[in-house]
Short mmCIF file of C-alpha atoms and ligand atoms in Angstrom, two decimals:
data_model
loop_
_atom_site.label_atom_id
_atom_site.label_comp_id
_atom_site.label_asym_id
_atom_site.label_seq_id
_atom_site.Cartn_x
_atom_site.Cartn_y
_atom_site.Cartn_z
CA UNK A 1 -3.93 22.29 -39.18
CA UNK A 2 -4.98 19.09 -37.41
CA UNK A 3 -3.08 15.82 -37.16
CA UNK A 4 -4.20 13.01 -39.48
CA UNK A 5 -5.05 10.65 -36.61
CA UNK A 6 -8.35 10.57 -34.69
CA UNK A 7 -8.49 12.09 -31.20
CA UNK A 8 -9.57 9.79 -28.35
CA UNK A 9 -13.17 10.17 -27.19
CA UNK A 10 -15.11 9.01 -24.15
CA UNK A 11 -17.04 6.36 -26.07
CA UNK A 12 -13.85 4.66 -27.29
CA UNK A 13 -14.13 1.62 -25.06
CA UNK A 14 -10.60 0.45 -25.87
CA UNK A 15 -9.16 3.73 -24.57
CA UNK A 16 -8.54 5.07 -21.07
CA UNK A 17 -10.97 7.80 -22.15
CA UNK A 18 -13.86 5.44 -21.51
CA UNK A 19 -12.95 4.61 -17.91
CA UNK A 20 -12.05 8.23 -17.23
CA UNK A 21 -15.23 9.80 -18.51
CA UNK A 22 -17.49 7.04 -17.21
CA UNK A 23 -15.97 6.31 -13.80
CA UNK A 24 -12.92 8.32 -12.78
CA UNK A 25 -14.41 11.76 -13.28
CA UNK A 26 -17.66 11.07 -11.38
CA UNK A 27 -15.55 9.58 -8.56
CA UNK A 28 -13.28 12.62 -8.50
CA UNK A 29 -16.33 14.91 -8.37
CA UNK A 30 -17.86 12.80 -5.60
CA UNK A 31 -14.68 13.11 -3.54
CA UNK A 32 -14.68 16.84 -4.24
CA UNK A 33 -18.18 17.09 -2.83
CA UNK A 34 -17.08 15.20 0.30
CA UNK A 35 -14.34 17.77 0.78
CA UNK A 36 -16.78 20.67 0.54
CA UNK A 37 -19.07 18.98 3.04
CA UNK A 38 -16.15 18.81 5.46
CA UNK A 39 -15.66 22.54 5.06
CA UNK A 40 -19.37 23.18 5.35
CA UNK A 41 -19.51 21.34 8.66
CA UNK A 42 -16.82 23.63 10.02
CA UNK A 43 -18.48 26.86 8.91
CA UNK A 44 -20.59 28.94 11.30
CA UNK A 45 -21.68 32.01 9.32
CA UNK A 46 -25.14 31.56 7.79
CA UNK A 47 -24.55 33.62 4.66
CA UNK A 48 -21.38 31.69 3.89
CA UNK A 49 -23.09 28.37 4.61
CA UNK A 50 -25.97 29.12 2.23
CA UNK A 51 -23.50 30.25 -0.40
CA UNK A 52 -21.48 27.04 -0.04
CA UNK A 53 -24.56 24.82 -0.19
CA UNK A 54 -25.23 26.33 -3.63
CA UNK A 55 -21.72 25.38 -4.70
CA UNK A 56 -22.46 21.80 -3.71
CA UNK A 57 -25.71 21.90 -5.68
CA UNK A 58 -23.84 23.07 -8.76
CA UNK A 59 -21.30 20.27 -8.34
CA UNK A 60 -24.14 17.77 -8.00
CA UNK A 61 -25.75 19.11 -11.16
CA UNK A 62 -22.45 18.80 -12.99
CA UNK A 63 -22.14 15.20 -11.85
CA UNK A 64 -25.63 14.51 -13.21
CA UNK A 65 -24.74 16.12 -16.54
CA UNK A 66 -21.55 14.10 -16.73
CA UNK A 67 -23.40 10.86 -16.24
CA UNK A 68 -26.57 11.78 -18.13
CA UNK A 69 -25.34 12.51 -21.68
CA UNK A 70 -26.16 16.23 -21.25
CA UNK A 71 -25.06 18.62 -23.99
CA UNK A 72 -22.08 20.79 -23.10
CA UNK A 73 -23.12 24.39 -22.50
CA UNK A 74 -21.08 27.61 -22.65
CA UNK A 75 -19.17 28.76 -19.56
CA UNK A 76 -20.89 31.46 -17.50
CA UNK A 77 -19.02 34.75 -17.53
CA UNK A 78 -17.51 34.61 -14.06
CA UNK A 79 -14.84 37.20 -14.77
CA UNK A 80 -12.05 34.66 -15.32
CA UNK A 81 -9.57 35.63 -18.00
CA UNK A 82 -10.27 32.46 -19.99
CA UNK A 83 -14.06 32.72 -20.52
CA UNK A 84 -13.79 34.10 -24.05
CA UNK A 85 -11.27 31.44 -25.07
CA UNK A 86 -13.50 28.71 -23.68
CA UNK A 87 -16.68 29.89 -25.31
CA UNK A 88 -15.02 30.44 -28.65
CA UNK A 89 -13.78 26.86 -28.54
CA UNK A 90 -17.17 25.47 -27.54
CA UNK A 91 -19.01 27.47 -30.21
CA UNK A 92 -16.56 26.49 -32.92
CA UNK A 93 -16.22 22.77 -32.34
CA UNK A 94 -18.31 21.38 -29.55
CA UNK A 95 -21.86 22.69 -29.84
CA UNK A 96 -24.31 19.89 -29.25
CA UNK A 97 -21.57 17.54 -28.05
CA UNK A 98 -21.75 15.55 -24.80
CA UNK A 99 -19.06 14.59 -22.32
CA UNK A 100 -18.85 11.19 -24.00
CA UNK A 101 -18.75 12.11 -27.67
CA UNK A 102 -16.59 15.24 -27.51
CA UNK A 103 -12.84 14.60 -27.73
CA UNK A 104 -11.67 13.26 -24.39
CA UNK A 105 -9.04 15.93 -23.82
CA UNK A 106 -11.55 18.71 -24.33
CA UNK A 107 -14.36 17.07 -22.32
CA UNK A 108 -12.10 16.35 -19.37
CA UNK A 109 -10.74 19.90 -19.31
CA UNK A 110 -14.30 21.23 -19.62
CA UNK A 111 -15.25 19.29 -16.49
CA UNK A 112 -12.54 21.02 -14.47
CA UNK A 113 -13.60 24.39 -15.86
CA UNK A 114 -17.21 23.73 -14.84
CA UNK A 115 -16.03 22.66 -11.40
CA UNK A 116 -14.25 25.99 -11.10
CA UNK A 117 -17.44 27.75 -12.22
CA UNK A 118 -19.38 26.03 -9.41
CA UNK A 119 -17.35 28.19 -7.03
CA UNK A 120 -16.42 31.23 -9.10
CA UNK A 121 -20.06 32.37 -9.40
CA UNK A 122 -20.46 32.26 -5.59
CA UNK A 123 -19.94 35.24 -3.34
CA UNK A 124 -17.65 33.88 -0.65
CA UNK A 125 -16.03 30.79 -2.15
CA UNK A 126 -14.61 31.99 -5.46
CA UNK A 127 -11.12 30.65 -4.78
CA UNK A 128 -12.07 27.45 -3.01
CA UNK A 129 -9.93 24.45 -3.97
CA UNK A 130 -11.69 21.11 -3.43
CA UNK A 131 -8.38 19.31 -3.95
CA UNK A 132 -6.23 21.40 -1.61
CA UNK A 133 -6.54 19.07 1.40
CA UNK A 134 -5.55 16.04 -0.71
CA UNK A 135 -2.56 17.82 -2.22
CA UNK A 136 -1.19 18.93 1.17
CA UNK A 137 -1.90 15.59 2.76
CA UNK A 138 -0.01 13.60 0.13
CA UNK A 139 3.06 15.78 0.47
CA UNK A 140 2.95 15.36 4.25
CA UNK A 141 2.92 11.60 3.75
CA UNK A 142 5.96 11.68 1.44
CA UNK A 143 8.49 12.28 4.21
CA UNK A 144 10.95 9.58 3.27
CA UNK A 145 11.63 10.81 -0.26
CA UNK A 146 11.33 14.47 0.75
CA UNK A 147 14.13 14.14 3.31
CA UNK A 148 16.21 11.89 1.14
CA UNK A 149 16.40 14.75 -1.33
CA UNK A 150 16.67 17.62 1.15
CA UNK A 151 19.50 15.93 3.09
CA UNK A 152 21.41 15.52 -0.16
CA UNK A 153 20.73 18.86 -1.76
CA UNK A 154 20.42 21.41 1.06
CA UNK A 155 24.16 22.04 0.89
CA UNK A 156 24.93 24.14 -2.18
CA UNK A 157 26.20 22.02 -5.07
CA UNK A 158 30.00 21.83 -5.20
CA UNK A 159 32.41 19.71 -7.16
CA UNK A 160 35.12 17.75 -5.39
CA UNK A 161 38.39 19.70 -5.42
CA UNK A 162 41.29 18.53 -7.60
CA UNK A 163 39.13 17.30 -10.46
CA UNK A 164 40.34 17.91 -13.98
CA UNK A 165 38.00 19.98 -16.20
CA UNK A 166 36.89 16.77 -17.95
CA UNK A 167 36.17 15.09 -14.63
CA UNK A 168 34.24 18.12 -13.45
CA UNK A 169 32.09 18.07 -16.54
CA UNK A 170 31.50 14.35 -16.13
CA UNK A 171 30.42 14.85 -12.50
CA UNK A 172 27.98 17.52 -13.60
CA UNK A 173 26.68 15.36 -16.41
CA UNK A 174 25.96 12.49 -14.04
CA UNK A 175 24.23 14.80 -11.60
CA UNK A 176 22.19 16.33 -14.40
CA UNK A 177 21.05 12.93 -15.67
CA UNK A 178 20.12 11.77 -12.19
CA UNK A 179 18.15 14.92 -11.45
CA UNK A 180 16.42 14.76 -14.82
CA UNK A 181 15.15 11.34 -13.81
CA UNK A 182 14.14 12.54 -10.36
CA UNK A 183 12.18 15.32 -12.01
CA UNK A 184 10.67 12.89 -14.51
CA UNK A 185 9.57 10.21 -12.05
CA UNK A 186 8.27 12.82 -9.62
CA UNK A 187 5.38 12.88 -12.09
CA UNK A 188 4.16 9.42 -11.13
CA UNK A 189 2.60 10.65 -7.88
CA UNK A 190 -0.56 11.90 -9.49
CA UNK A 191 -3.60 12.21 -7.28
CA UNK A 192 -6.14 11.85 -10.06
CA UNK A 193 -5.04 8.24 -10.52
CA UNK A 194 -4.16 7.26 -6.98
CA UNK A 195 -7.13 8.41 -5.07
CA UNK A 196 -6.60 6.38 -1.92
CA UNK A 197 -2.87 5.80 -1.82
CA UNK A 198 -1.28 4.06 1.12
CA UNK A 199 2.00 5.24 2.59
CA UNK A 200 3.75 2.23 1.05
CA UNK A 201 2.39 2.96 -2.41
CA UNK A 202 3.63 6.53 -2.15
CA UNK A 203 7.02 5.30 -1.01
CA UNK A 204 7.47 2.87 -3.86
CA UNK A 205 6.58 5.58 -6.38
CA UNK A 206 9.00 8.04 -4.89
CA UNK A 207 12.10 5.96 -4.43
CA UNK A 208 14.97 8.22 -5.54
CA UNK A 209 18.11 6.17 -4.88
CA UNK A 210 20.86 5.72 -7.51
CA UNK A 211 20.31 2.00 -8.15
CA UNK A 212 16.65 2.56 -8.61
CA UNK A 213 17.33 5.27 -11.20
CA UNK A 214 19.65 3.02 -13.20
CA UNK A 215 16.92 0.41 -13.30
CA UNK A 216 14.21 2.86 -14.26
CA UNK A 217 16.15 4.34 -17.16
CA UNK A 218 15.29 1.26 -19.21
CA UNK A 219 11.61 2.15 -18.75
CA UNK A 220 12.14 5.41 -20.63
CA UNK A 221 10.87 4.23 -23.99
CA UNK A 222 11.75 7.35 -25.96
CA UNK A 223 14.88 8.76 -24.43
CA UNK A 224 16.59 11.98 -25.56
CA UNK A 225 18.45 12.61 -22.29
CA UNK A 226 21.84 12.59 -23.97
CA UNK A 227 20.80 15.31 -26.38
CA UNK A 228 19.23 17.19 -23.51
CA UNK A 229 22.55 17.32 -21.67
CA UNK A 230 24.36 18.53 -24.78
CA UNK A 231 21.71 21.21 -25.16
CA UNK A 232 22.06 22.63 -21.66
CA UNK A 233 25.84 22.50 -21.75
CA UNK A 234 25.81 24.47 -24.98
CA UNK A 235 23.46 26.96 -23.39
CA UNK A 236 25.87 27.53 -20.57
CA UNK A 237 28.71 28.02 -23.02
CA UNK A 238 26.76 30.70 -24.89
CA UNK A 239 24.64 33.04 -22.80
CA UNK A 240 23.54 30.91 -19.88
CA UNK A 241 19.96 30.45 -20.71
CA UNK A 242 16.40 30.87 -19.61
CA UNK A 243 14.66 27.57 -18.88
CA UNK A 244 10.88 27.28 -18.43
CA UNK A 245 8.83 24.61 -16.72
CA UNK A 246 5.21 24.14 -17.70
CA UNK A 247 4.34 22.56 -14.39
CA UNK A 248 2.13 19.62 -13.71
CA UNK A 249 1.42 18.43 -10.17
CA UNK A 250 1.76 20.09 -6.78
CA UNK A 251 3.42 18.62 -3.70
CA UNK A 252 6.09 16.02 -4.30
CA UNK A 253 6.35 16.53 -8.08
CA UNK A 254 6.72 20.28 -7.68
CA UNK A 255 9.31 19.68 -4.98
CA UNK A 256 11.32 17.49 -7.43
CA UNK A 257 10.94 20.13 -10.15
CA UNK A 258 12.39 22.69 -7.76
CA UNK A 259 15.31 20.45 -6.76
CA UNK A 260 16.09 20.13 -10.48
CA UNK A 261 15.67 23.85 -11.14
CA UNK A 262 17.88 24.60 -8.15
CA UNK A 263 20.66 22.51 -9.69
CA UNK A 264 20.19 24.20 -13.06
CA UNK A 265 20.73 27.59 -11.42
CA UNK A 266 23.63 26.53 -9.19
CA UNK A 267 25.51 24.82 -11.98
CA UNK A 268 25.04 27.83 -14.25
CA UNK A 269 23.20 25.72 -16.82
CA UNK A 270 20.37 28.26 -16.49
CA UNK A 271 20.44 31.88 -15.39
CA UNK A 272 16.71 32.16 -14.98
CA UNK A 273 13.89 29.66 -14.50
CA UNK A 274 10.25 30.45 -15.18
CA UNK A 275 7.54 28.21 -13.76
CA UNK A 276 4.09 28.12 -15.36
CA UNK A 277 1.21 27.06 -13.12
CA UNK A 278 -2.58 27.03 -13.23
CA UNK A 279 -4.91 29.82 -12.21
CA UNK A 280 -7.32 27.49 -10.45
CA UNK A 281 -7.67 23.84 -9.41
CA UNK A 282 -7.04 21.64 -12.42
CA UNK A 283 -6.93 17.86 -13.03
CA UNK A 284 -6.90 17.30 -9.27
CA UNK A 285 -3.25 17.77 -8.43
CA UNK A 286 -1.95 20.49 -10.75
CA UNK A 287 0.00 23.38 -9.23
CA UNK A 288 -1.75 26.67 -8.44
CA UNK A 289 -0.08 29.75 -6.94
CA UNK A 290 -1.52 28.75 -3.58
CA UNK A 291 0.17 25.31 -3.85
CA UNK A 292 3.44 26.95 -4.80
CA UNK A 293 3.34 29.28 -1.79
CA UNK A 294 2.20 26.46 0.46
CA UNK A 295 5.16 24.28 -0.50
CA UNK A 296 7.83 26.92 0.00
CA UNK A 297 6.30 28.24 3.21
CA UNK A 298 5.73 24.77 4.66
CA UNK A 299 9.35 23.91 3.98
CA UNK A 300 10.55 26.98 5.85
CA UNK A 301 7.97 27.41 8.60
CA UNK A 302 5.85 24.26 8.61
CA UNK A 303 5.41 21.44 11.08
CA UNK A 304 4.40 18.83 8.58
CA UNK A 305 6.69 16.04 9.69
CA UNK A 306 6.41 15.40 13.42
CA UNK A 307 8.63 12.32 13.30
CA UNK A 308 11.53 13.98 11.47
CA UNK A 309 14.90 14.66 13.10
CA UNK A 310 16.12 18.20 13.70
CA UNK A 311 18.75 17.68 11.00
CA UNK A 312 16.10 16.72 8.48
CA UNK A 313 13.86 19.66 9.36
CA UNK A 314 16.85 21.99 9.06
CA UNK A 315 17.79 20.63 5.64
CA UNK A 316 14.28 21.22 4.34
CA UNK A 317 14.25 24.72 5.79
CA UNK A 318 17.56 25.63 4.17
CA UNK A 319 16.37 24.37 0.82
CA UNK A 320 13.13 26.34 1.13
CA UNK A 321 14.97 29.48 2.12
CA UNK A 322 17.28 29.22 -0.86
CA UNK A 323 14.34 28.82 -3.20
CA UNK A 324 12.59 31.81 -1.70
CA UNK A 325 15.76 33.80 -2.21
CA UNK A 326 15.77 32.84 -5.91
CA UNK A 327 12.26 34.23 -6.12
CA UNK A 328 13.29 37.48 -4.47
CA UNK A 329 16.24 37.85 -6.81
CA UNK A 330 14.09 37.16 -9.86
CA UNK A 331 16.06 34.01 -10.73
CA UNK A 332 12.87 32.04 -10.29
CA UNK A 333 9.61 33.48 -11.56
CA UNK A 334 6.15 32.00 -11.14
CA UNK A 335 3.59 32.73 -13.87
CA UNK A 336 0.00 31.68 -14.62
CA UNK A 337 -1.25 32.41 -18.11
CA UNK A 338 -5.01 31.79 -18.66
CA UNK A 339 -4.35 29.57 -21.67
CA UNK A 340 -3.06 26.70 -19.51
CA UNK A 341 -6.58 26.19 -18.09
CA UNK A 342 -8.40 25.86 -21.40
CA UNK A 343 -9.50 22.90 -23.51
CA UNK A 344 -7.20 23.84 -26.38
CA UNK A 345 -4.36 21.53 -27.31
CA UNK A 346 -0.94 23.07 -27.83
CA UNK A 347 -1.37 22.68 -31.59
CA UNK A 348 -3.50 25.80 -31.20
CA UNK A 349 -1.23 27.69 -28.82
CA UNK A 350 0.39 29.94 -31.44
CA UNK A 351 -3.01 31.02 -32.78
CA UNK A 352 -5.10 31.23 -29.61
CA UNK A 353 -2.49 32.63 -27.24
CA UNK A 354 0.06 34.41 -29.46
CA UNK A 355 1.38 36.43 -26.52
CA UNK A 356 2.20 33.25 -24.62
CA UNK A 357 3.72 31.66 -27.71
CA UNK A 358 5.97 34.66 -28.18
CA UNK A 359 6.89 34.59 -24.52
CA UNK A 360 7.84 30.90 -24.70
CA UNK A 361 9.72 31.41 -27.93
CA UNK A 362 12.13 33.61 -25.96
CA UNK A 363 13.01 30.72 -23.71
CA UNK A 364 16.02 28.52 -24.47
CA UNK A 365 14.30 25.35 -23.32
CA UNK A 366 10.75 24.67 -22.19
CA UNK A 367 10.08 21.56 -20.11
CA UNK A 368 6.53 20.25 -20.31
CA UNK A 369 5.86 18.10 -17.29
CA UNK A 370 3.49 15.19 -17.11
CA UNK A 371 0.83 13.31 -18.91
CA UNK A 372 -1.75 15.97 -19.59
CA UNK A 373 0.81 18.37 -21.07
CA UNK A 374 2.00 15.53 -23.29
CA UNK A 375 -1.55 14.83 -24.42
CA UNK A 376 -1.95 18.51 -25.24
CA UNK A 377 1.35 18.63 -27.13
CA UNK A 378 0.38 15.62 -29.23
CA UNK A 379 -3.30 16.53 -29.77
CA UNK A 380 -4.22 13.41 -27.73
CA UNK A 381 -4.71 11.38 -30.87
CA UNK A 382 -3.96 7.87 -32.02
CA UNK A 383 -0.60 8.53 -33.68
CA UNK A 384 1.60 5.46 -34.20
CA UNK A 385 4.19 5.05 -31.40
CA UNK A 386 7.01 5.32 -33.96
CA UNK A 387 5.89 8.85 -34.93
CA UNK A 388 8.67 11.40 -34.45
CA UNK A 389 8.00 13.70 -31.53
CA UNK A 390 8.53 16.70 -33.78
CA UNK A 391 5.83 15.51 -36.17
CA UNK A 392 3.47 14.60 -33.34
CA UNK A 393 3.55 18.08 -31.82
CA UNK A 394 2.82 19.85 -35.13
CA UNK A 395 3.08 23.63 -34.94
CA UNK A 396 4.80 23.52 -31.54
CA UNK A 397 7.79 22.22 -33.49
CA UNK A 398 7.24 23.73 -36.92
CA UNK A 399 5.68 27.18 -36.46
CA UNK A 400 8.07 30.11 -36.77
CA UNK A 401 9.32 30.88 -33.26
CA UNK A 402 8.52 27.45 -31.85
CA UNK A 403 10.63 27.08 -28.71
CA UNK A 404 12.93 24.18 -27.95
CA UNK A 405 10.76 21.75 -26.02
CA UNK A 406 11.34 18.77 -23.78
CA UNK A 407 8.48 16.59 -22.62
CA UNK A 408 9.16 14.81 -19.31
CA UNK A 409 6.24 12.45 -19.01
CA UNK A 410 5.42 9.23 -17.23
CA UNK A 411 2.93 7.42 -19.42
CA UNK A 412 -0.58 7.41 -17.93
CA UNK A 413 -2.81 7.47 -21.00
CA UNK A 414 -3.21 6.21 -24.55
CA UNK A 415 -1.15 8.47 -26.74
CA UNK A 416 2.48 7.38 -27.15
CA UNK A 417 4.95 8.74 -29.70
CA UNK A 418 8.69 9.13 -30.12
CA UNK A 419 9.47 5.45 -29.52
CA UNK A 420 11.86 5.29 -32.50
CA UNK A 421 11.73 3.22 -35.71
CA UNK A 422 10.82 -0.03 -33.91
CA UNK A 423 8.33 1.70 -31.68
CA UNK A 424 5.18 0.20 -33.19
CA UNK A 425 6.42 -3.35 -32.57
CA UNK A 426 7.54 -2.45 -29.06
CA UNK A 427 4.12 -1.03 -28.22
CA UNK A 428 2.41 -4.07 -29.70
CA UNK A 429 4.56 -6.36 -27.60
CA UNK A 430 3.75 -4.41 -24.44
CA UNK A 431 0.05 -4.44 -25.32
CA UNK A 432 0.20 -8.23 -25.35
CA UNK A 433 2.52 -8.82 -22.42
CA UNK A 434 1.59 -6.04 -20.07
CA UNK A 435 -1.96 -4.86 -20.56
CA UNK A 436 -2.38 -1.55 -18.74
CA UNK A 437 1.22 -0.49 -19.40
CA UNK A 438 -0.05 2.81 -20.77
CA UNK A 439 -1.78 3.86 -17.59
CA UNK A 440 0.48 2.45 -14.90
CA UNK A 441 3.02 5.30 -14.83
CA UNK A 442 5.75 2.64 -14.93
CA UNK A 443 7.00 3.78 -18.33
CA UNK A 444 8.05 7.22 -19.46
CA UNK A 445 9.40 9.37 -22.27
CA UNK A 446 11.95 12.18 -22.34
CA UNK A 447 11.52 13.75 -25.77
CA UNK A 448 13.17 16.78 -27.26
CA UNK A 449 12.15 19.03 -30.13
CA UNK A 450 14.61 21.66 -31.36
CA UNK A 451 11.99 24.25 -32.27
CA UNK A 452 12.27 26.75 -35.10
CA UNK A 453 13.77 30.23 -35.14
CA UNK A 454 11.20 33.03 -35.47
O1 F6P B 501 -7.54 11.52 -16.93
C1 F6P B 501 -6.36 11.12 -17.46
C2 F6P B 501 -5.38 12.18 -17.30
O2 F6P B 501 -5.73 13.31 -18.02
C3 F6P B 501 -4.09 11.67 -17.73
O3 F6P B 501 -3.45 12.69 -18.39
C4 F6P B 501 -3.49 11.28 -16.43
O4 F6P B 501 -4.03 10.06 -16.08
C5 F6P B 501 -3.97 12.27 -15.46
O5 F6P B 501 -5.21 12.59 -15.95
C6 F6P B 501 -3.13 13.48 -15.33
O6 F6P B 501 -1.81 13.15 -15.25
P1 F6P B 501 -0.71 14.26 -15.10
O7 F6P B 501 -0.89 14.87 -13.74
O8 F6P B 501 0.60 13.55 -15.22
O9 F6P B 501 -0.89 15.25 -16.19
MG1 MG B 502 -1.61 16.77 -13.33
#
C-alpha cells in the first residue's frame, strides 16, 4: 500500500529535506527558545518560572538530539489524543531511526510533536505556543492586503441588477476564480520559510489585485480550476453542498480562506463549511483553535492597525462579525481531529483514522491547503511530475468512500505531481533555468481528484 517511489529523507543532499533537517529546524527551535525566554523574563511567580525553565531545557535537549544523530524515541504519554497513533507509527517503522535517516515528512512532524511534549509534560505551560507571537505579528504587518480584501468584501456579495442569467453566472464564475487564487496564494506567507520577513516582502507576497492574479495564473503548473468551478456549480444545482477546508497557516492565509468560504456561503455554492485545524502548534504557522479565535476576535474588537482609517477598521469589523455569525448559526464549524498532528501521510488516513475518513467522505469537496498537506497527500516521495494527481494520492483517491479533493498548494518543497503529460520536461526545464523554483512559493498547483463512492 505504498507508492513505488522513494520518500525524501534528511540525508538526500539534493532535496530540500537536507537543508530543512540540518539548518531550518534547528533555527526554528532556536527562535522558539528565544520566544520562551521573552515570556520567562516577564514571569514573576517562582513555581511557574521553574516549570518554564524545564520546558526550555527540554527544547535544548531536543535541539541537541536533532543535531546529534540521536535515535528517535517514543512520545511520552502526556494525555494528548494522538500518543497511541504516534507510538504505533514509531514502533512499526521508525525504531532505531534518526532525524536524518527517517523519511523527512515523518522526522519533521516528529520534531513538532516533541516540541509540543516539551510543554505538555509541564504543570503550568501545557498550552504554550512558541509561535503565537510570530503569527500575530505577521498578521498585524499585513495591513495593506488585509484592508484591500475587507474593503471589497465587507458588503455582502450581490450581483449587478439587470443581468441575464448567463451574465449572472459568468459574474459568479469570475469571482469564484479570483477568490480561488486569493485563497491559493494566501499560502505563500508561510512563517517557517520566511523567518525574518520585512514589510515589503510581506506586501509583495500578498498582492491581491486583478492584474496580479491574471499574471500569477500562468504560474499554476497543474491547473484544474475550470473543473473546480463546474464541480461547485453542480453542487449548488443539486443539494447545495458541504465544503471542508483542511487548513494550513494562521493569520493572513486563514483570513483569505475565510474570505473564500464567505463567498461560497453567500453565493449558495456551499451550505456548510467545515474547517479542520491543529490541536497544538504545528510547522510554525499552522492554525490552532487559539489562532482561529484570535483572528475573528481581533477583527471585531482588536486595535491591530493604528494607522488604518475608520472606514477600513469598520470593514474589517463587519467581516469579522459576519463570520462569527456563521459560526453561531452552524454554517461554519471549526474542528480539530488528532490525526492532523501525526506523522502519518494521508495514504494511511483511511486505516489509521477511519472515523475521520468517514467524516470527510460525507463532504462534497475537501480543500487541502498548502505545502505540507500536499506532501502528506502524495506520500512526499519522488514521483515524476507528470504523475496524475489521482495516482499520486493513492487511497485518498481510490479507497471506497474517498472524498472529492482539491489541493490548493504553492510549491515549497520537492514533490511535484499533476503537471500533465509534458510535466517531466517542464520540471526539467525549470530545474535548469530557475534553480530553487520548488521552494520559492512562486509556483503552485490546483489539483482535483473526484474521489470514489463508498
Ligand atoms: O519544511 C518544509 C515544509 O514542510 C514545507 O512543507 C514547507 O516549506 C513548509 O514546511 C510548510 O509549508 P506550508 O505551511 O505551506 O504547509
Ligand atoms: Mg503550514
